[in-house]
CSV table of C-alpha atoms in Angstrom, one decimal:
chain,number,residue,atom,x,y,z
A,1,UNK,CA,-16.4,14.0,5.8
A,2,UNK,CA,-14.5,16.3,3.5
A,3,UNK,CA,-16.1,18.2,0.6
A,4,UNK,CA,-19.3,16.2,1.2
A,5,UNK,CA,-17.6,12.8,0.8
A,6,UNK,CA,-16.3,10.2,3.3
A,7,UNK,CA,-12.5,10.2,3.6
A,8,UNK,CA,-10.4,7.2,2.4
A,9,UNK,CA,-6.8,7.0,3.5
A,10,UNK,CA,-4.0,4.7,2.4
A,11,UNK,CA,-0.4,4.6,1.3
A,12,UNK,CA,2.6,2.5,0.5
A,13,UNK,CA,6.2,2.4,1.7
A,14,UNK,CA,8.9,4.1,-0.4
A,15,UNK,CA,11.3,1.2,-0.5
A,16,UNK,CA,12.1,-0.2,-4.0
A,17,UNK,CA,9.8,-0.6,-7.0
A,18,UNK,CA,6.2,-1.7,-6.5
A,19,UNK,CA,5.3,-5.3,-7.4
A,20,UNK,CA,2.5,-6.7,-9.5
A,21,UNK,CA,0.9,-7.7,-6.2
A,22,UNK,CA,0.9,-4.1,-5.0
A,23,UNK,CA,-0.7,-3.1,-8.3
A,24,UNK,CA,-3.4,-5.7,-8.7
A,25,UNK,CA,-4.1,-6.0,-5.0
A,26,UNK,CA,-4.4,-2.3,-4.3
A,27,UNK,CA,-3.2,0.4,-6.6
A,28,UNK,CA,-5.2,-0.5,-9.7
A,29,UNK,CA,-8.4,-0.6,-7.5
A,30,UNK,CA,-7.7,2.8,-6.0
A,31,UNK,CA,-8.1,4.6,-9.3
A,32,UNK,CA,-11.9,5.1,-9.4
A,33,UNK,CA,-12.4,5.5,-5.6
A,34,UNK,CA,-12.3,9.4,-5.8
A,35,UNK,CA,-15.8,9.3,-7.4
A,36,UNK,CA,-17.1,8.0,-4.1
A,37,UNK,CA,-14.5,9.1,-1.5
A,38,UNK,CA,-12.2,12.0,-0.8
A,39,UNK,CA,-9.0,10.1,-1.2
A,40,UNK,CA,-5.7,10.8,0.5
A,41,UNK,CA,-2.6,8.7,-0.4
A,42,UNK,CA,0.7,8.9,1.3
A,43,UNK,CA,4.2,8.1,0.1
A,44,UNK,CA,5.0,6.5,3.5
A,45,UNK,CA,8.7,7.4,3.8
A,46,UNK,CA,8.8,7.7,7.6
A,47,UNK,CA,7.7,4.1,8.0
A,48,UNK,CA,10.4,3.1,5.6
A,49,UNK,CA,13.1,4.2,8.1
A,50,UNK,CA,12.5,1.1,10.3
A,51,UNK,CA,15.0,-0.5,7.8
A,52,UNK,CA,18.3,1.1,7.0
A,53,UNK,CA,18.1,3.1,3.7
A,54,UNK,CA,20.8,4.3,1.3
A,55,UNK,CA,19.8,8.1,1.3
A,56,UNK,CA,20.2,8.7,-2.4
A,57,UNK,CA,18.4,5.5,-3.4
A,58,UNK,CA,15.7,6.2,-0.8
A,59,UNK,CA,14.9,9.7,-2.2
A,60,UNK,CA,14.9,8.2,-5.7
A,61,UNK,CA,12.5,5.4,-4.7
A,62,UNK,CA,10.2,7.9,-2.9
A,63,UNK,CA,9.9,10.0,-6.1
A,64,UNK,CA,9.5,6.8,-8.2
A,65,UNK,CA,6.6,5.7,-6.0
A,66,UNK,CA,4.9,9.1,-6.4
A,67,UNK,CA,5.3,8.8,-10.2
A,68,UNK,CA,3.9,5.2,-10.1
A,69,UNK,CA,0.8,6.4,-8.2
A,70,UNK,CA,0.1,8.9,-11.0
A,71,UNK,CA,1.1,6.6,-13.8
A,72,UNK,CA,-1.3,3.9,-12.5
A,73,UNK,CA,-4.1,6.4,-12.9
A,74,UNK,CA,-4.3,8.3,-9.6
A,75,UNK,CA,-5.0,11.9,-10.7
A,76,UNK,CA,-3.1,14.3,-8.3
A,77,UNK,CA,-5.6,17.0,-9.1
A,78,UNK,CA,-8.5,14.8,-7.8
A,79,UNK,CA,-6.6,12.8,-5.0
A,80,UNK,CA,-4.3,14.2,-2.3
A,81,UNK,CA,-1.0,12.4,-3.0
A,82,UNK,CA,1.7,13.6,-0.6
A,83,UNK,CA,4.9,12.7,1.3
A,84,UNK,CA,4.3,11.5,4.8
A,85,UNK,CA,7.6,13.1,6.0
A,86,UNK,CA,6.5,16.5,4.6
A,87,UNK,CA,3.7,16.7,7.2
A,88,UNK,CA,5.2,17.0,10.7
A,89,UNK,CA,1.8,16.3,12.2
A,90,UNK,CA,2.4,12.5,11.7
A,91,UNK,CA,5.3,12.4,14.1
A,92,UNK,CA,3.7,14.9,16.5
A,93,UNK,CA,0.4,13.0,16.7
A,94,UNK,CA,2.3,9.7,16.8
A,95,UNK,CA,4.0,10.7,20.1
A,96,UNK,CA,0.8,11.8,21.7
A,97,UNK,CA,-1.0,8.6,20.6
A,98,UNK,CA,1.9,6.6,21.9
A,99,UNK,CA,1.0,7.9,25.4
A,100,UNK,CA,-2.4,6.3,24.9
A,101,UNK,CA,-1.2,2.9,23.7
A,102,UNK,CA,-0.5,0.0,26.0
A,103,UNK,CA,2.6,-2.1,25.8
A,104,UNK,CA,0.4,-5.2,25.8
A,105,UNK,CA,-1.3,-4.1,22.6
A,106,UNK,CA,2.1,-3.6,20.9
A,107,UNK,CA,3.4,-6.9,22.1
A,108,UNK,CA,0.5,-8.7,20.3
A,109,UNK,CA,1.4,-7.2,16.9
A,110,UNK,CA,2.4,-10.2,14.8
A,111,UNK,CA,4.0,-8.1,12.0
A,112,UNK,CA,6.6,-6.8,14.5
A,113,UNK,CA,7.5,-10.4,15.4
A,114,UNK,CA,7.7,-11.3,11.7
A,115,UNK,CA,9.9,-8.3,10.8
A,116,UNK,CA,12.1,-8.8,13.8
A,117,UNK,CA,12.9,-12.3,12.7
A,118,UNK,CA,13.9,-10.9,9.2
A,119,UNK,CA,15.9,-8.0,10.6
A,120,UNK,CA,17.6,-9.5,13.7
A,121,UNK,CA,20.5,-7.0,13.3
A,122,UNK,CA,18.2,-4.0,13.6
A,123,UNK,CA,15.3,-4.6,15.9
A,124,UNK,CA,14.6,-0.9,16.7
A,125,UNK,CA,12.0,1.0,18.6
A,126,UNK,CA,10.5,2.4,15.4
A,127,UNK,CA,9.7,-1.1,14.3
A,128,UNK,CA,8.0,-1.8,17.6
A,129,UNK,CA,6.0,1.4,17.6
A,130,UNK,CA,5.2,1.3,13.9
A,131,UNK,CA,1.5,0.6,14.6
A,132,UNK,CA,1.2,3.9,16.6
A,133,UNK,CA,2.6,5.9,13.7
A,134,UNK,CA,0.2,4.1,11.4
A,135,UNK,CA,-2.7,5.0,13.7
A,136,UNK,CA,-1.5,8.7,13.6
A,137,UNK,CA,-1.5,8.5,9.8
A,138,UNK,CA,-5.1,7.4,9.7
A,139,UNK,CA,-6.5,9.5,12.5
A,140,UNK,CA,-4.7,12.7,11.5
A,141,UNK,CA,-7.0,12.9,8.4
A,142,UNK,CA,-10.2,11.7,10.2
A,143,UNK,CA,-10.3,8.8,7.7
A,144,UNK,CA,-13.7,7.1,7.5
A,145,UNK,CA,-12.4,4.1,5.6
A,146,UNK,CA,-9.0,2.4,5.1
A,147,UNK,CA,-8.2,-0.3,2.5
A,148,UNK,CA,-6.8,-3.2,4.4
A,149,UNK,CA,-5.3,-6.6,3.4
A,150,UNK,CA,-5.1,-9.5,5.8
A,151,UNK,CA,-1.7,-8.5,7.1
A,152,UNK,CA,-2.9,-5.0,8.0
A,153,UNK,CA,-6.1,-5.9,9.9
A,154,UNK,CA,-4.3,-5.9,13.3
A,155,UNK,CA,-3.0,-2.4,12.7
A,156,UNK,CA,-6.5,-1.1,11.8
A,157,UNK,CA,-7.9,-2.7,15.0
A,158,UNK,CA,-5.3,-1.1,17.2
A,159,UNK,CA,-6.0,2.2,15.5
A,160,UNK,CA,-9.6,1.9,16.3
A,161,UNK,CA,-8.8,0.9,19.9
A,162,UNK,CA,-6.6,4.0,20.4
A,163,UNK,CA,-9.1,6.3,18.9
A,164,UNK,CA,-11.9,4.9,21.0
A,165,UNK,CA,-9.8,5.2,24.2
A,166,UNK,CA,-8.9,8.9,23.3
A,167,UNK,CA,-12.5,9.7,22.5
A,168,UNK,CA,-13.7,8.2,25.8
A,169,UNK,CA,-11.5,10.6,27.7
A,170,UNK,CA,-11.8,13.8,25.6
A,171,UNK,CA,-15.0,13.5,23.6
A,172,UNK,CA,-15.5,12.8,19.9
A,173,UNK,CA,-12.1,13.9,18.6
A,174,UNK,CA,-11.3,11.1,16.1
A,175,UNK,CA,-13.4,9.4,13.5
A,176,UNK,CA,-13.4,5.7,14.1
A,177,UNK,CA,-12.2,4.2,10.8
A,178,UNK,CA,-13.7,1.2,9.1
A,179,UNK,CA,-11.9,-1.3,6.9
A,180,UNK,CA,-12.5,-1.1,3.1
A,181,UNK,CA,-12.4,-4.4,1.3
A,182,UNK,CA,-12.1,-4.1,-2.4
A,183,UNK,CA,-14.4,-6.4,-4.4
A,184,UNK,CA,-11.9,-6.7,-7.3
A,185,UNK,CA,-8.6,-6.8,-5.5
A,186,UNK,CA,-6.5,-10.0,-5.4
A,187,UNK,CA,-3.8,-11.3,-3.1
A,188,UNK,CA,-1.0,-12.1,-5.4
A,189,UNK,CA,1.5,-14.7,-4.3
A,190,UNK,CA,5.1,-15.4,-5.0
A,191,UNK,CA,5.8,-17.1,-8.3
A,192,UNK,CA,8.4,-19.3,-6.7
A,193,UNK,CA,6.6,-20.1,-3.4
A,194,UNK,CA,2.9,-19.6,-4.0
A,195,UNK,CA,1.9,-20.0,-0.4
A,196,UNK,CA,3.8,-16.7,0.4
A,197,UNK,CA,2.7,-13.2,-0.6
A,198,UNK,CA,4.6,-11.7,-3.5
A,199,UNK,CA,7.2,-9.3,-2.0
A,200,UNK,CA,9.7,-6.8,-3.4
A,201,UNK,CA,12.1,-7.9,-0.6
A,202,UNK,CA,12.2,-11.5,-1.8
A,203,UNK,CA,15.7,-12.6,-2.4
A,204,UNK,CA,14.7,-14.8,-5.3
A,205,UNK,CA,14.4,-12.4,-8.3
A,206,UNK,CA,12.2,-14.9,-10.1
A,207,UNK,CA,9.6,-14.8,-7.4
A,208,UNK,CA,8.4,-11.2,-8.0
A,209,UNK,CA,7.2,-9.2,-10.9
A,210,UNK,CA,8.2,-5.6,-10.5
A,211,UNK,CA,6.1,-2.9,-12.2
A,212,UNK,CA,9.1,-1.6,-14.1
A,213,UNK,CA,10.3,-5.0,-15.2
A,214,UNK,CA,10.9,-5.2,-19.0
A,215,UNK,CA,8.7,-7.4,-21.2
A,216,UNK,CA,11.3,-10.1,-21.7
A,217,UNK,CA,11.9,-10.3,-17.9
A,218,UNK,CA,8.2,-10.6,-17.1
A,219,UNK,CA,7.7,-13.4,-19.5
A,220,UNK,CA,10.8,-15.2,-18.4
A,221,UNK,CA,9.7,-15.1,-14.7
A,222,UNK,CA,6.3,-16.5,-15.6
A,223,UNK,CA,7.9,-19.3,-17.6
A,224,UNK,CA,9.8,-20.2,-14.4
A,225,UNK,CA,6.8,-20.0,-12.1
A,226,UNK,CA,6.3,-22.9,-9.8
A,227,UNK,CA,3.2,-25.0,-10.5
A,228,UNK,CA,2.6,-28.7,-9.8
A,229,UNK,CA,3.0,-32.1,-11.4
A,230,UNK,CA,-0.4,-32.0,-12.9
A,231,UNK,CA,-1.1,-30.6,-16.4
A,232,UNK,CA,-4.7,-29.3,-16.0
A,233,UNK,CA,-5.3,-25.5,-15.7
A,234,UNK,CA,-7.9,-25.6,-12.9
A,235,UNK,CA,-8.5,-23.4,-9.8
A,236,UNK,CA,-8.1,-25.5,-6.7
A,237,UNK,CA,-6.8,-25.2,-3.1
A,238,UNK,CA,-4.4,-28.1,-3.8
A,239,UNK,CA,-3.0,-26.2,-6.8
A,240,UNK,CA,-1.7,-22.9,-5.3
A,241,UNK,CA,0.8,-22.2,-8.1
A,242,UNK,CA,-1.7,-22.5,-10.9
A,243,UNK,CA,-4.4,-20.8,-8.9
A,244,UNK,CA,-2.1,-17.8,-8.3
A,245,UNK,CA,-1.5,-17.6,-12.0
A,246,UNK,CA,-5.2,-17.8,-12.7
A,247,UNK,CA,-5.8,-15.0,-10.2
A,248,UNK,CA,-3.2,-12.8,-12.0
A,249,UNK,CA,-4.7,-13.7,-15.5
A,250,UNK,CA,-8.2,-13.0,-14.3
A,251,UNK,CA,-7.2,-9.5,-12.9
A,252,UNK,CA,-5.5,-8.4,-16.1
A,253,UNK,CA,-8.0,-9.9,-18.6
A,254,UNK,CA,-11.3,-9.7,-16.7
A,255,UNK,CA,-12.0,-13.3,-17.4
A,256,UNK,CA,-13.4,-15.5,-14.6
A,257,UNK,CA,-12.0,-18.9,-13.6
A,258,UNK,CA,-14.5,-20.9,-15.6
A,259,UNK,CA,-13.6,-19.0,-18.8
A,260,UNK,CA,-9.9,-19.4,-18.1
A,261,UNK,CA,-10.3,-23.1,-17.5
A,262,UNK,CA,-12.2,-23.4,-20.8
A,263,UNK,CA,-9.6,-21.3,-22.7
A,264,UNK,CA,-6.8,-23.6,-21.7
A,265,UNK,CA,-8.6,-26.9,-21.7
A,266,UNK,CA,-6.3,-29.6,-23.3
A,267,UNK,CA,-3.4,-27.1,-23.3
A,268,UNK,CA,-0.3,-27.4,-21.2
A,269,UNK,CA,1.1,-25.3,-18.4
A,270,UNK,CA,3.8,-23.9,-20.7
A,271,UNK,CA,1.2,-22.3,-23.0
A,272,UNK,CA,-0.7,-21.0,-20.0
A,273,UNK,CA,2.4,-19.4,-18.4
A,274,UNK,CA,3.3,-17.8,-21.7
A,275,UNK,CA,-0.2,-16.3,-22.0
A,276,UNK,CA,-0.1,-15.0,-18.4
A,277,UNK,CA,3.3,-13.4,-19.0
A,278,UNK,CA,2.2,-11.7,-22.2
A,279,UNK,CA,-1.1,-10.5,-20.7
A,280,UNK,CA,0.8,-8.9,-17.7
A,281,UNK,CA,3.4,-7.3,-20.0
A,282,UNK,CA,0.6,-5.8,-22.1
A,283,UNK,CA,-1.1,-4.5,-18.9
A,284,UNK,CA,2.1,-2.9,-17.6
A,285,UNK,CA,3.4,-1.4,-20.9
A,286,UNK,CA,1.2,1.8,-20.9
A,287,UNK,CA,1.9,2.3,-17.2
A,288,UNK,CA,5.6,2.1,-17.7
A,289,UNK,CA,5.4,4.6,-20.6
A,290,UNK,CA,3.4,7.0,-18.5
A,291,UNK,CA,5.9,6.5,-15.6
A,292,UNK,CA,8.9,7.4,-17.7
A,293,UNK,CA,7.1,10.4,-19.1
A,294,UNK,CA,6.4,11.6,-15.6
A,295,UNK,CA,9.9,11.0,-14.4
A,296,UNK,CA,11.2,13.1,-17.3
A,297,UNK,CA,8.8,16.0,-16.3
A,298,UNK,CA,10.4,17.2,-13.1
A,299,UNK,CA,8.5,20.5,-13.0
A,300,UNK,CA,5.1,18.8,-13.1
A,301,UNK,CA,5.9,16.3,-10.4
A,302,UNK,CA,7.5,19.0,-8.2
A,303,UNK,CA,4.4,21.2,-8.6
A,304,UNK,CA,2.0,18.3,-7.7
A,305,UNK,CA,4.1,17.4,-4.6
A,306,UNK,CA,4.1,20.9,-3.4
A,307,UNK,CA,0.4,21.4,-4.0
A,308,UNK,CA,-0.6,18.2,-2.3
A,309,UNK,CA,1.9,18.5,0.6
A,310,UNK,CA,0.3,21.8,1.4
A,311,UNK,CA,-3.2,20.4,1.2
A,312,UNK,CA,-2.3,17.4,3.4
A,313,UNK,CA,-0.6,19.7,6.0
A,314,UNK,CA,-3.8,21.9,6.1
A,315,UNK,CA,-6.0,18.9,6.8
A,316,UNK,CA,-3.6,17.5,9.3
A,317,UNK,CA,-3.1,20.7,11.3
A,318,UNK,CA,-6.9,21.0,12.0
A,319,UNK,CA,-6.8,17.6,13.8
A,320,UNK,CA,-3.5,18.1,15.5
A,321,UNK,CA,-4.4,21.5,17.0
A,322,UNK,CA,-7.7,20.0,18.3
A,323,UNK,CA,-5.8,17.1,19.9
A,324,UNK,CA,-3.1,19.4,21.4
A,325,UNK,CA,-5.8,21.5,23.0
A,326,UNK,CA,-7.7,18.5,24.3
A,327,UNK,CA,-4.6,17.1,26.1
A,328,UNK,CA,-3.7,20.5,27.5
A,329,UNK,CA,-0.7,21.5,25.5
A,330,UNK,CA,-0.1,25.3,25.4
A,331,UNK,CA,-1.5,26.8,22.2
A,332,UNK,CA,1.1,27.9,19.7
A,333,UNK,CA,1.5,31.6,19.0
A,334,UNK,CA,2.7,31.2,15.4
């Protein structure tokens, strides 16, 4: 608990521009959570180092992510939005927790296996121990709840296991986090391969809508979206392409599937794709304008980063010092 509220923790990696999937599946739904929770959101730049980064681009992307958080509606005065790498407690707690994590647990992490296949030239130790650092991220702030998608459930489970193991030895040090499942989030799939999740690392540029894509680009990508040989706009398991477009249209218009099916009854896929593209472009236009305004206001962004980095470091230090004392490390004199 913090300021009388449960603590919610989440973050996104600072690699490239966020996708429409990141926005509709998570970011858009975070905006009003500060009414119920004390929210802490990280720009997860340490996690991004598991893949080689071009330093100048990496710094630019991290700042862009911060600005996108704020442009999407996360108020940095009400939420703690900070850089992961600016709080040394993440790495320090990550090492300690690594000493309480079993090899067998890490060997079962399917995300490591998936990423190792995609980055065969750089299968590094950081990629392998990624779940331990993620556990440190969450436990450092005594998070009560963590928004999780299907691909993150394993990481939350190992976090809970590590925390329970540590608490069994040293007492109630860590809060055991629960998963937070949004009622309004959607899993947005690739426009070119609708059985795969939309990803900013997809080599096919037409597969992904980036939050900073221009209006013409957005509409063009939707026009090229893969559907099926049918012509009926209907939500069905055997129609993953159309169902994905309906998910997107529903998220940005608030219409349910029945209303969408009625709206496009007797109309073709071309008209439906155009409508989805225009609706998404309309949704993203104000966000893009706010983003550009924020990127132009260097002083404001710098002040918010400094203020929230300090806040995050204060929260983190309370947990870290407690952990260090419990395991027997000599108390710092500074």
